[in-house]
Coordinates of C-alpha atoms in Angstrom, one line a residue:
M602 CA 12.6 1.7 21.3
I603 CA 10.6 1.6 24.4
T604 CA 11.1 -1.5 26.6
G605 CA 9.5 -3.3 29.9
S606 CA 9.1 -6.0 31.7
M607 CA 6.2 -6.8 29.2
P608 CA 6.7 -6.2 25.0
T609 CA 5.5 -2.8 23.1
V610 CA 4.0 -4.8 20.8
S611 CA 2.2 -8.1 20.3
V612 CA 1.9 -9.5 16.2
V613 CA -0.7 -11.6 16.3
M614 CA -1.1 -14.2 13.6
P615 CA -3.3 -16.6 13.2
V616 CA -2.3 -19.9 10.7
H617 CA -5.0 -22.4 8.8
N618 CA -3.3 -24.3 5.7
A619 CA -1.0 -21.6 4.7
R620 CA 2.3 -23.8 3.7
R621 CA 3.0 -22.0 0.8
Y622 CA 3.7 -18.6 2.1
V623 CA 3.8 -18.8 5.9
G624 CA 7.5 -18.5 6.4
R625 CA 7.5 -15.2 4.4
A626 CA 5.0 -13.9 6.5
V627 CA 7.1 -14.7 10.2
Q628 CA 10.2 -13.7 8.3
S629 CA 8.6 -10.4 7.4
I630 CA 8.0 -9.7 11.2
L631 CA 10.8 -10.8 12.2
G632 CA 12.4 -8.3 9.7
Q633 CA 11.3 -5.3 11.7
T634 CA 12.9 -2.4 12.7
F635 CA 11.3 -2.4 16.0
R636 CA 12.7 -5.0 18.0
D637 CA 10.6 -5.0 20.8
F638 CA 7.4 -7.3 20.2
E639 CA 6.0 -10.9 21.3
L640 CA 5.0 -13.2 17.9
L641 CA 1.9 -14.8 19.0
I642 CA 0.7 -17.7 16.6
I643 CA -2.3 -20.1 16.7
D644 CA -1.8 -22.9 14.5
D645 CA -5.9 -23.4 13.5
G646 CA -5.9 -27.3 12.8
S647 CA -3.5 -26.7 9.4
T648 CA -3.5 -30.3 8.1
D649 CA -0.5 -29.5 6.1
D650 CA 3.1 -28.5 6.7
S651 CA 2.2 -25.4 8.3
P652 CA 3.3 -27.0 12.0
A653 CA 6.8 -28.1 10.6
I654 CA 7.7 -24.6 9.4
L655 CA 6.4 -22.9 12.2
R656 CA 8.5 -25.0 14.9
R657 CA 11.6 -24.3 13.0
Y658 CA 11.0 -20.5 13.7
V659 CA 10.4 -21.1 17.4
A660 CA 13.6 -23.2 17.2
Q661 CA 15.3 -19.9 16.3
D662 CA 13.3 -17.1 18.0
S663 CA 12.5 -16.7 21.2
R664 CA 9.9 -14.0 20.8
I665 CA 7.6 -16.1 19.1
R666 CA 4.9 -18.5 21.2
L667 CA 3.2 -21.2 18.8
I668 CA -0.3 -22.9 19.9
G669 CA -1.3 -25.4 18.3
R670 CA -4.8 -27.2 18.3
A671 CA -8.0 -28.5 16.7
H672 CA -10.3 -26.2 13.8
R673 CA -12.3 -23.6 15.1
G674 CA -12.0 -20.8 12.7
I675 CA -10.4 -17.4 12.1
A676 CA -12.6 -14.9 14.5
P677 CA -12.4 -17.3 17.7
T678 CA -8.7 -17.7 17.2
R679 CA -8.5 -13.9 16.7
Q680 CA -10.5 -13.5 19.9
E681 CA -7.8 -16.0 21.4
L682 CA -5.2 -14.5 20.4
L683 CA -5.9 -11.1 21.8
A684 CA -6.1 -13.1 25.6
L685 CA -2.3 -14.6 25.3
S686 CA -1.4 -10.9 24.1
T687 CA 0.8 -9.0 26.2
G688 CA 1.7 -6.0 24.4
R689 CA 0.6 -2.4 24.4
F690 CA -0.7 -2.7 21.1
H691 CA -2.1 -5.6 19.0
A692 CA -0.3 -5.6 15.7
M693 CA -2.8 -8.2 13.3
M694 CA -1.3 -10.2 10.9
D695 CA -2.2 -12.7 8.1
A696 CA -0.4 -15.9 7.3
D697 CA -0.5 -15.0 3.7
D698 CA 0.5 -11.5 3.7
E699 CA 3.9 -9.7 4.1
S700 CA 4.9 -6.2 6.6
E701 CA 7.6 -4.1 4.9
P702 CA 10.1 -3.8 7.6
Q703 CA 9.0 -0.7 8.9
R704 CA 5.4 -1.1 9.6
L705 CA 5.8 -2.0 12.9
E706 CA 7.8 1.1 14.3
K707 CA 6.2 3.6 11.9
Q708 CA 2.3 2.5 13.9
V709 CA 3.6 2.4 17.1
D710 CA 5.0 6.1 16.5
Y711 CA 2.1 7.0 15.1
L712 CA -0.4 5.8 18.5
M713 CA 2.2 7.4 21.0
E714 CA 2.0 10.8 19.1
H715 CA -2.4 10.4 19.0
P716 CA -3.0 9.4 21.8
D717 CA -7.0 9.6 20.9
C718 CA -6.4 7.2 17.7
V719 CA -7.3 3.5 18.9
C720 CA -6.0 1.9 15.9
V721 CA -4.0 2.8 12.6
S722 CA -3.4 0.8 9.2
C723 CA -1.6 1.5 6.3
R724 CA -1.7 1.1 2.2
M725 CA -1.3 -1.6 0.8
L726 CA 0.5 -3.1 -2.5
L727 CA -1.6 -5.8 -4.2
T728 CA 0.0 -9.1 -4.8
D729 CA -0.6 -11.9 -7.2
P730 CA -0.4 -15.7 -4.9
D731 CA 3.6 -15.6 -6.2
G732 CA 3.7 -11.9 -4.7
S733 CA 4.3 -10.8 -8.1
P734 CA 3.0 -6.6 -8.0
L735 CA -0.3 -5.7 -9.3
R736 CA -1.2 -2.0 -7.9
T737 CA -1.3 0.0 -5.0
I738 CA -4.1 0.9 -2.7
N739 CA -4.7 4.5 -1.8
L740 CA -6.7 4.4 0.7
E741 CA -8.3 6.9 2.9
T742 CA -6.3 8.1 5.5
S743 CA -8.6 10.5 8.0
H744 CA -11.1 9.0 10.9
E745 CA -14.3 10.5 8.8
E746 CA -13.1 9.0 5.8
I747 CA -12.3 5.2 7.1
D748 CA -15.5 5.1 9.0
A749 CA -18.0 6.8 5.9
A750 CA -15.9 3.9 3.5
N751 CA -16.7 1.2 6.3
L752 CA -20.1 2.5 6.5
S753 CA -20.6 2.2 3.5
G754 CA -19.1 -1.6 2.7
H755 CA -16.6 -0.6 0.2
S756 CA -13.9 -0.4 2.5
F757 CA -10.9 -1.8 1.3
F758 CA -9.5 -2.3 4.8
V759 CA -7.6 -5.5 5.2
N760 CA -7.6 -6.6 8.9
G761 CA -4.1 -7.9 8.9
A762 CA -2.4 -4.0 8.1
Y763 CA -4.4 -3.0 11.9
M764 CA -2.4 -2.2 15.3
I765 CA -4.9 -1.6 17.4
R766 CA -4.4 -0.5 21.1
R767 CA -5.5 -3.5 23.4
D768 CA -7.1 -2.0 26.0
A769 CA -9.5 -0.1 23.2
L770 CA -10.0 -3.7 22.2
L771 CA -10.7 -4.8 25.5
E772 CA -12.8 -2.0 26.0
I773 CA -15.1 -2.9 23.1
G774 CA -15.2 -7.0 23.9
G775 CA -13.1 -7.8 21.7
I776 CA -13.6 -9.7 18.4
R777 CA -17.4 -11.0 17.9
D778 CA -17.2 -14.8 16.9
L779 CA -19.0 -14.0 13.7
P780 CA -18.4 -16.1 10.5
L781 CA -18.0 -13.6 8.0
A782 CA -17.2 -9.8 8.4
Y783 CA -16.2 -10.0 11.9
D784 CA -13.6 -7.8 10.9
L785 CA -15.5 -4.8 9.8
D786 CA -17.8 -5.0 12.5
L787 CA -14.5 -4.5 15.2
F788 CA -13.1 -1.5 12.8
L789 CA -16.3 0.0 13.1
R790 CA -16.7 -0.9 16.8
L791 CA -13.3 0.7 17.4
A792 CA -14.8 3.6 15.4
E793 CA -17.4 4.3 18.4
H794 CA -14.4 4.4 20.9
G795 CA -12.2 6.3 19.2
R796 CA -10.5 7.6 16.5
I797 CA -9.1 5.5 13.1
A798 CA -6.3 6.8 11.4
C799 CA -4.4 5.2 7.7
L800 CA -0.6 6.1 7.4
P801 CA -0.1 7.3 3.8
V802 CA 2.8 5.1 2.8
V803 CA 2.8 1.3 1.9
L804 CA 3.6 -1.2 5.0
Y805 CA 1.8 -3.6 4.3
R806 CA 2.1 -6.3 0.8
Y807 CA -1.4 -7.7 0.2
R808 CA -1.8 -11.2 -1.6
Q809 CA -4.6 -11.7 -4.1
H810 CA -6.5 -15.9 -4.4
L811 CA -7.9 -16.9 -7.4
S812 CA -11.7 -17.7 -5.5
N813 CA -14.8 -17.9 -7.7
N814 CA -17.3 -19.1 -4.8
T815 CA -20.2 -16.9 -5.8
L816 CA -22.0 -18.7 -3.1
R817 CA -19.6 -17.2 -0.7
W818 CA -19.6 -14.4 -1.4
Q819 CA -23.4 -13.7 -1.7
E820 CA -22.7 -14.8 2.2
L821 CA -20.3 -12.4 2.8
N822 CA -22.7 -9.5 1.0
K823 CA -25.3 -11.0 3.3
A824 CA -23.1 -10.1 6.8
V825 CA -21.8 -6.7 5.6
A826 CA -25.4 -5.6 5.3
E827 CA -26.2 -7.0 8.9
V828 CA -23.4 -5.5 10.7
I829 CA -23.6 -2.7 8.7
Q830 CA -27.5 -2.1 10.1
E831 CA -26.6 -2.8 13.5
A832 CA -23.6 -0.3 13.7
L833 CA -26.9 2.3 12.1
V834 CA -28.5 1.3 15.2
R835 CA -26.2 1.9 17.4
R836 CA -25.5 5.3 16.1
G837 CA -29.2 6.2 16.1
L838 CA -29.0 6.4 12.2
P839 CA -31.9 4.8 10.0
A840 CA -31.6 1.1 9.6
D841 CA -32.9 1.0 6.7
M842 CA -29.7 2.4 5.5
A843 CA -27.4 -0.6 5.5
T844 CA -29.0 -3.1 2.3
S845 CA -28.7 -0.2 0.1
R846 CA -25.1 0.8 1.3
V847 CA -23.9 -2.8 0.0
L848 CA -22.5 -3.4 -3.6
P849 CA -24.5 -6.0 -5.5
G850 CA -22.5 -8.5 -6.9
S851 CA -20.9 -11.8 -7.6
A852 CA -17.5 -13.6 -7.2
L853 CA -15.6 -13.4 -11.0
S854 CA -14.5 -16.5 -12.5
S855 CA -10.3 -17.8 -12.8
L856 CA -10.0 -16.2 -16.0
S857 CA -11.8 -12.6 -15.3
Q858 CA -9.6 -12.4 -12.1
R859 CA -6.4 -13.2 -14.1
R860 CA -7.6 -10.1 -16.5
K861 CA -8.2 -7.7 -13.7
W862 CA -5.1 -8.6 -12.2
A863 CA -3.5 -7.8 -15.7
W864 CA -5.6 -4.6 -16.1
W865 CA -4.7 -3.6 -12.5
A866 CA -0.6 -4.3 -12.9
L867 CA -0.5 -2.9 -16.8
Q868 CA -2.5 0.9 -15.4
A869 CA 0.5 0.4 -12.6
G870 CA 3.1 0.0 -14.3
N871 CA 3.9 -3.9 -13.6
V872 CA 4.3 -4.6 -17.0
W873 CA 6.4 -8.3 -16.3
T874 CA 3.0 -9.4 -14.0
A875 CA 0.3 -7.2 -16.3
R876 CA 1.9 -9.9 -19.1
K877 CA 2.2 -12.9 -17.0
H878 CA -1.6 -12.6 -16.1
A879 CA -2.3 -12.3 -20.0
F880 CA -1.1 -14.7 -21.6
Q881 CA -1.9 -17.0 -18.7
A882 CA -5.7 -15.9 -19.5
L883 CA -5.3 -16.5 -23.3
W884 CA -3.8 -19.7 -22.4
R885 CA -6.9 -20.4 -21.0
S886 CA -9.5 -18.4 -23.0
P887 CA -7.3 -18.7 -26.8
F888 CA -10.5 -17.6 -28.2
S889 CA -11.3 -15.0 -26.2
I890 CA -11.4 -10.9 -28.0
A891 CA -10.7 -9.9 -24.4
S892 CA -7.8 -12.1 -23.6
W893 CA -6.1 -11.3 -26.9
R894 CA -6.6 -7.3 -26.7
L895 CA -5.1 -7.5 -23.0
A896 CA -2.3 -9.4 -24.2
A897 CA -1.6 -7.2 -27.1
C898 CA -0.8 -4.1 -24.8

């Protein structure tokens, strides 16, 4: 362990109405094998029981710093957390996800051994809203593969799984106040500053949620295209490549999402999870051939 007057790692977690999950998120950080960290939490104007849950953890562990204030949104909150952090490394964490016990240890070790690397992520296990396993996402591991995926708009990287050098974050100007795609913008700018890596091991549990907001999906697609276009211009590449690189699509209905989760889980060997979502899909659409076919697997 690396010790000193300041913690080696600042784990930063924005929270907004995450009552159902935030306790498990905090516990997953407090249970890390790497102990030299601070956990900075901003409650971004929650209207549920999240603040009360967080205060209980603050009373139990002096490494937690909790700030509560009015709602400002995710990007400004992450930038504020950066300003508050004191650690050499900046580990992101989402309030509805969980980190495996060795996440911080392995990411710190990698950054210490690779001084040219400015941020490192990890592979992740997708779970359903209840935390049941769906499938593992085997992400790209090299800088070139990661940057190409980000630049194409097809990356599956999750900002909560990253650990970033704090000085690199400050040197690129931190997190831009964008309503959408701020994370993609951040990682594209970091890739222009240094190297990015992904550990080939599952260290993060990424929770999926039901959502059918097609308008939001369209807005996100547009924001992704704009962020990629800006990156192409910065790199001296043809800016008109951006729109053609973003996948078209729309949000799935909750029924279609459950079917997708069931197939994912079945293909990954998570039979119990597959059956759970297959029968939920069948209950919601009892006359659907697709639902019956799925339930029979």
